[in-house]
Coordinates of C-alpha atoms in Angstrom, one line a residue:
X333 CA -78.7 -11.3 22.5
X334 CA -77.6 -7.7 21.5
X335 CA -78.2 -4.4 23.5
X336 CA -77.3 -0.7 23.3
X337 CA -77.5 2.6 24.8
X338 CA -76.5 6.2 24.3
X339 CA -72.9 7.3 25.0
X340 CA -71.8 10.1 27.4
X341 CA -69.6 10.6 24.4
X342 CA -71.6 12.5 22.1
X343 CA -73.5 10.8 19.3
X344 CA -71.6 7.2 20.3
X345 CA -73.5 4.4 21.3
X346 CA -72.3 1.7 23.8
X347 CA -73.4 -2.2 22.7
X348 CA -73.1 -5.5 23.8
X349 CA -73.5 -8.8 22.3
X350 CA -73.8 -12.0 23.3
X351 CA -74.1 -14.5 20.5
X352 CA -76.3 -17.6 20.1
X353 CA -76.0 -20.4 18.0
X354 CA -75.8 -18.8 15.0
X355 CA -72.9 -16.5 15.8
X356 CA -72.4 -12.9 16.4
X357 CA -74.5 -11.7 13.3
X358 CA -74.1 -9.5 10.0
X359 CA -73.0 -5.9 10.5
X360 CA -74.1 -3.5 8.0
X361 CA -72.5 -0.5 6.8
X362 CA -73.3 2.6 8.8
X363 CA -70.8 5.0 8.4
X364 CA -69.1 4.7 12.0
X365 CA -66.1 2.8 13.1
X366 CA -66.4 1.1 16.4
X367 CA -63.7 0.1 19.5
X368 CA -64.0 -3.7 20.7
X369 CA -63.5 -6.0 23.1
X370 CA -64.0 -9.7 22.9
X371 CA -61.8 -12.7 24.8
X372 CA -59.4 -10.5 26.1
X373 CA -58.6 -8.3 23.0
X374 CA -58.8 -4.5 21.9
X375 CA -59.7 -4.4 18.5
X376 CA -61.2 -1.6 15.8
X377 CA -63.6 -1.8 13.4
X378 CA -63.2 0.2 10.5
X379 CA -65.8 1.5 8.1
X380 CA -67.6 -0.8 6.3
X381 CA -68.5 -0.4 2.5
X382 CA -70.1 -4.1 2.6
X383 CA -71.7 -6.2 5.2
X384 CA -69.6 -7.8 7.5
X385 CA -70.1 -11.5 8.3
X386 CA -67.7 -12.5 11.5
X387 CA -65.9 -16.0 11.0
X388 CA -65.2 -18.0 14.3
X389 CA -65.9 -15.4 16.4
X390 CA -66.7 -16.4 19.9
X391 CA -67.8 -15.3 23.2
X392 CA -69.6 -11.7 24.0
X393 CA -68.6 -8.9 22.3
X394 CA -68.5 -5.3 23.9
X395 CA -68.2 -2.0 21.5
X396 CA -68.3 1.8 21.8
X397 CA -69.7 2.6 18.2
X398 CA -68.6 6.4 17.8
X399 CA -70.4 8.7 15.9
X400 CA -70.1 9.1 12.2
X401 CA -66.4 10.8 11.4
X402 CA -65.4 10.9 15.2
X403 CA -63.1 8.1 15.7
X404 CA -60.4 9.3 13.3
X405 CA -59.6 12.3 15.8
X406 CA -59.6 9.2 18.5
X407 CA -57.2 6.9 16.6
X408 CA -55.0 9.3 15.1
X409 CA -55.2 8.1 11.6
X410 CA -57.7 8.4 8.6
X411 CA -60.7 6.5 8.1
X412 CA -59.6 5.2 4.9
X413 CA -56.6 3.3 6.4
X414 CA -58.9 1.0 7.9
X415 CA -61.6 0.5 5.4
X416 CA -63.4 -2.7 5.3
X417 CA -60.7 -4.0 8.2
X418 CA -60.6 -5.4 11.8
X419 CA -57.7 -4.9 13.3
X420 CA -55.7 -5.0 16.8
X421 CA -55.5 -2.0 18.6
X422 CA -51.8 -2.6 19.3
X423 CA -51.2 -2.4 15.4
X424 CA -52.1 0.9 15.8
X425 CA -51.1 2.4 19.2
X426 CA -47.9 1.7 21.3
X427 CA -48.1 -2.0 22.6
X428 CA -47.5 -0.7 26.1
X429 CA -50.1 1.6 26.2
X430 CA -52.6 -1.3 24.6
X431 CA -51.6 -3.3 27.3
X432 CA -52.4 -1.0 30.0
X433 CA -55.7 -0.2 28.5
X434 CA -56.4 -3.9 27.9
X435 CA -55.8 -4.4 31.5
X436 CA -58.1 -1.6 32.3
X437 CA -61.0 -3.2 30.4
X438 CA -60.5 -6.6 31.6
X439 CA -60.9 -5.5 35.1
X440 CA -64.0 -3.5 34.4
X441 CA -67.4 -5.5 35.7
X442 CA -68.8 -3.4 32.7
X443 CA -66.3 -3.6 29.7
X444 CA -68.6 -1.5 27.6
X445 CA -68.5 1.5 29.9
X446 CA -64.7 0.9 30.4
X447 CA -64.3 1.3 26.4
X448 CA -66.6 4.1 27.2
X449 CA -64.4 5.6 29.3
X450 CA -61.4 4.9 27.6
X451 CA -62.9 7.0 24.6
X452 CA -63.9 10.0 26.8
X453 CA -60.3 10.4 27.7
X454 CA -59.2 10.5 24.5
X455 CA -61.9 12.6 22.7
X456 CA -61.3 15.0 20.3
X457 CA -63.2 18.4 19.8
X458 CA -65.9 17.4 16.8
X459 CA -65.5 18.7 13.7
X460 CA -68.9 20.5 13.3
X461 CA -68.8 20.4 9.3
X462 CA -69.1 16.4 9.9
X463 CA -72.2 16.6 11.5
X464 CA -73.7 18.9 8.7
X465 CA -72.4 16.5 6.1
X466 CA -74.1 13.6 7.3
X467 CA -77.3 15.6 8.2
X468 CA -77.7 17.0 4.7
X469 CA -76.4 13.7 2.7
X470 CA -79.0 11.5 5.1
X471 CA -81.4 14.4 3.9
X472 CA -81.0 13.1 0.0
X473 CA -79.5 16.2 -1.1
X474 CA -76.9 16.0 -4.1
X475 CA -73.2 16.2 -3.2
X476 CA -72.5 18.9 -5.2
X477 CA -75.5 20.9 -3.4
X478 CA -73.9 19.7 -0.1
X479 CA -70.5 21.1 -1.4
X480 CA -72.0 24.7 -1.8
X481 CA -73.8 24.3 1.4
X482 CA -70.9 23.7 3.5
X483 CA -68.8 26.2 1.4
X484 CA -66.3 23.9 -0.1
X485 CA -65.7 22.4 -3.4
X486 CA -66.6 18.8 -4.4
X487 CA -62.6 17.6 -4.4
X488 CA -62.5 19.2 -0.9
X489 CA -65.8 17.5 0.6
X490 CA -64.4 14.1 -1.4
X491 CA -61.0 14.5 0.6
X492 CA -62.5 15.4 4.1
X493 CA -65.1 12.8 3.8
X494 CA -62.8 9.6 2.8
X495 CA -60.4 11.0 6.4
X496 CA -63.4 10.8 8.4
X497 CA -65.8 8.1 7.1
X498 CA -63.3 5.9 4.8
X499 CA -65.2 6.8 1.5
X500 CA -66.6 9.5 -0.6
X501 CA -69.9 11.2 0.0
X502 CA -71.6 9.4 -2.7
X503 CA -70.8 5.7 -0.6
X504 CA -71.7 7.6 2.5
X505 CA -75.0 8.7 1.0
X506 CA -75.7 4.9 -0.2
X507 CA -74.7 3.7 3.4
X508 CA -77.3 6.4 4.8
X509 CA -79.9 5.6 2.9
X510 CA -79.2 1.9 3.7
X511 CA -79.6 2.4 7.0
X512 CA -83.3 4.9 6.4
X513 CA -84.7 1.9 4.4
X514 CA -83.9 -0.6 7.0
X515 CA -85.4 1.6 10.1
X516 CA -88.6 1.3 7.4
X517 CA -88.9 -1.5 6.6
X518 CA -88.5 -2.8 10.4
X519 CA -90.9 -0.1 11.7
X520 CA -93.8 -2.6 9.1
X521 CA -93.2 0.5 6.1
X522 CA -94.5 -1.7 3.0
X523 CA -91.3 -2.2 0.4
X524 CA -92.7 0.0 -2.4
X525 CA -93.5 2.9 0.0
X526 CA -89.9 2.2 1.9
X527 CA -88.5 3.0 -1.7
X528 CA -89.9 6.0 -1.9
X529 CA -89.2 7.3 1.5
X530 CA -85.7 6.1 1.6
X531 CA -85.0 7.9 -1.5
X532 CA -84.9 5.2 -3.9
X533 CA -86.1 5.2 -7.8
X534 CA -88.4 2.5 -7.0
X535 CA -88.5 -0.6 -5.3
X536 CA -86.3 -2.7 -7.5
X537 CA -83.2 -0.2 -6.9
X538 CA -84.0 -0.4 -3.1
X539 CA -83.9 -4.2 -4.1
X540 CA -80.5 -3.9 -5.8
X541 CA -78.7 -1.6 -3.5
X542 CA -79.9 -3.4 -0.5
X543 CA -78.6 -6.9 -2.0
X544 CA -75.1 -5.0 -3.0
X545 CA -74.6 -3.6 0.6
X546 CA -75.7 -5.9 2.8
X547 CA -75.6 -9.3 0.8
X548 CA -79.2 -10.4 1.4
X549 CA -82.8 -8.8 0.8
X550 CA -84.3 -6.2 2.9
X551 CA -87.2 -8.6 3.9
X552 CA -84.5 -10.7 5.6
X553 CA -83.0 -7.8 7.4
X554 CA -86.1 -6.2 8.6
X555 CA -86.8 -10.0 10.6

């Protein structure tokens, strides 16, 4: 069973997932990165361009999902280095530091809260441009128009987007649109109306995009 709550870290979410016989489930692209705890391991989930389906995962998972674009400042490396990857935190940070943090989470009654506290301890000031970028793309505005609004060139926007999110603004816009469509479908909005309200050209466009990013039909995800 999956549960989540808002974190004390701005824009972040603390979550836990105890899988059933079917596994931990399909993880969809969302523009975010996660700090993970599973079976005594600390890991980092990089940004996804396609749905991630864990293989052979066992036991309960806990995670801290950073706000879009926030994790690279905490980790100390650009998001594109972790694109479509799950890596042990020890591959990114000194082993002694990771052992100390791993022991800290292992001793905690609530691993999710422990991850949250680790992130709060190492949180860096948020770049205000990133929030404005996400808001503008999520509203469906074109990339060139967003660059003008932010006062930077399209090339600069692409570079900063890759560093913060792992991919360029066009891919980020597709990911955010997928999340909008999923929220509408889960709320019971008919697919044709979902396509229009989420910003797709039509329902076939919606279907193609969802299958490409999620690997399954939207109706299946909504259930």
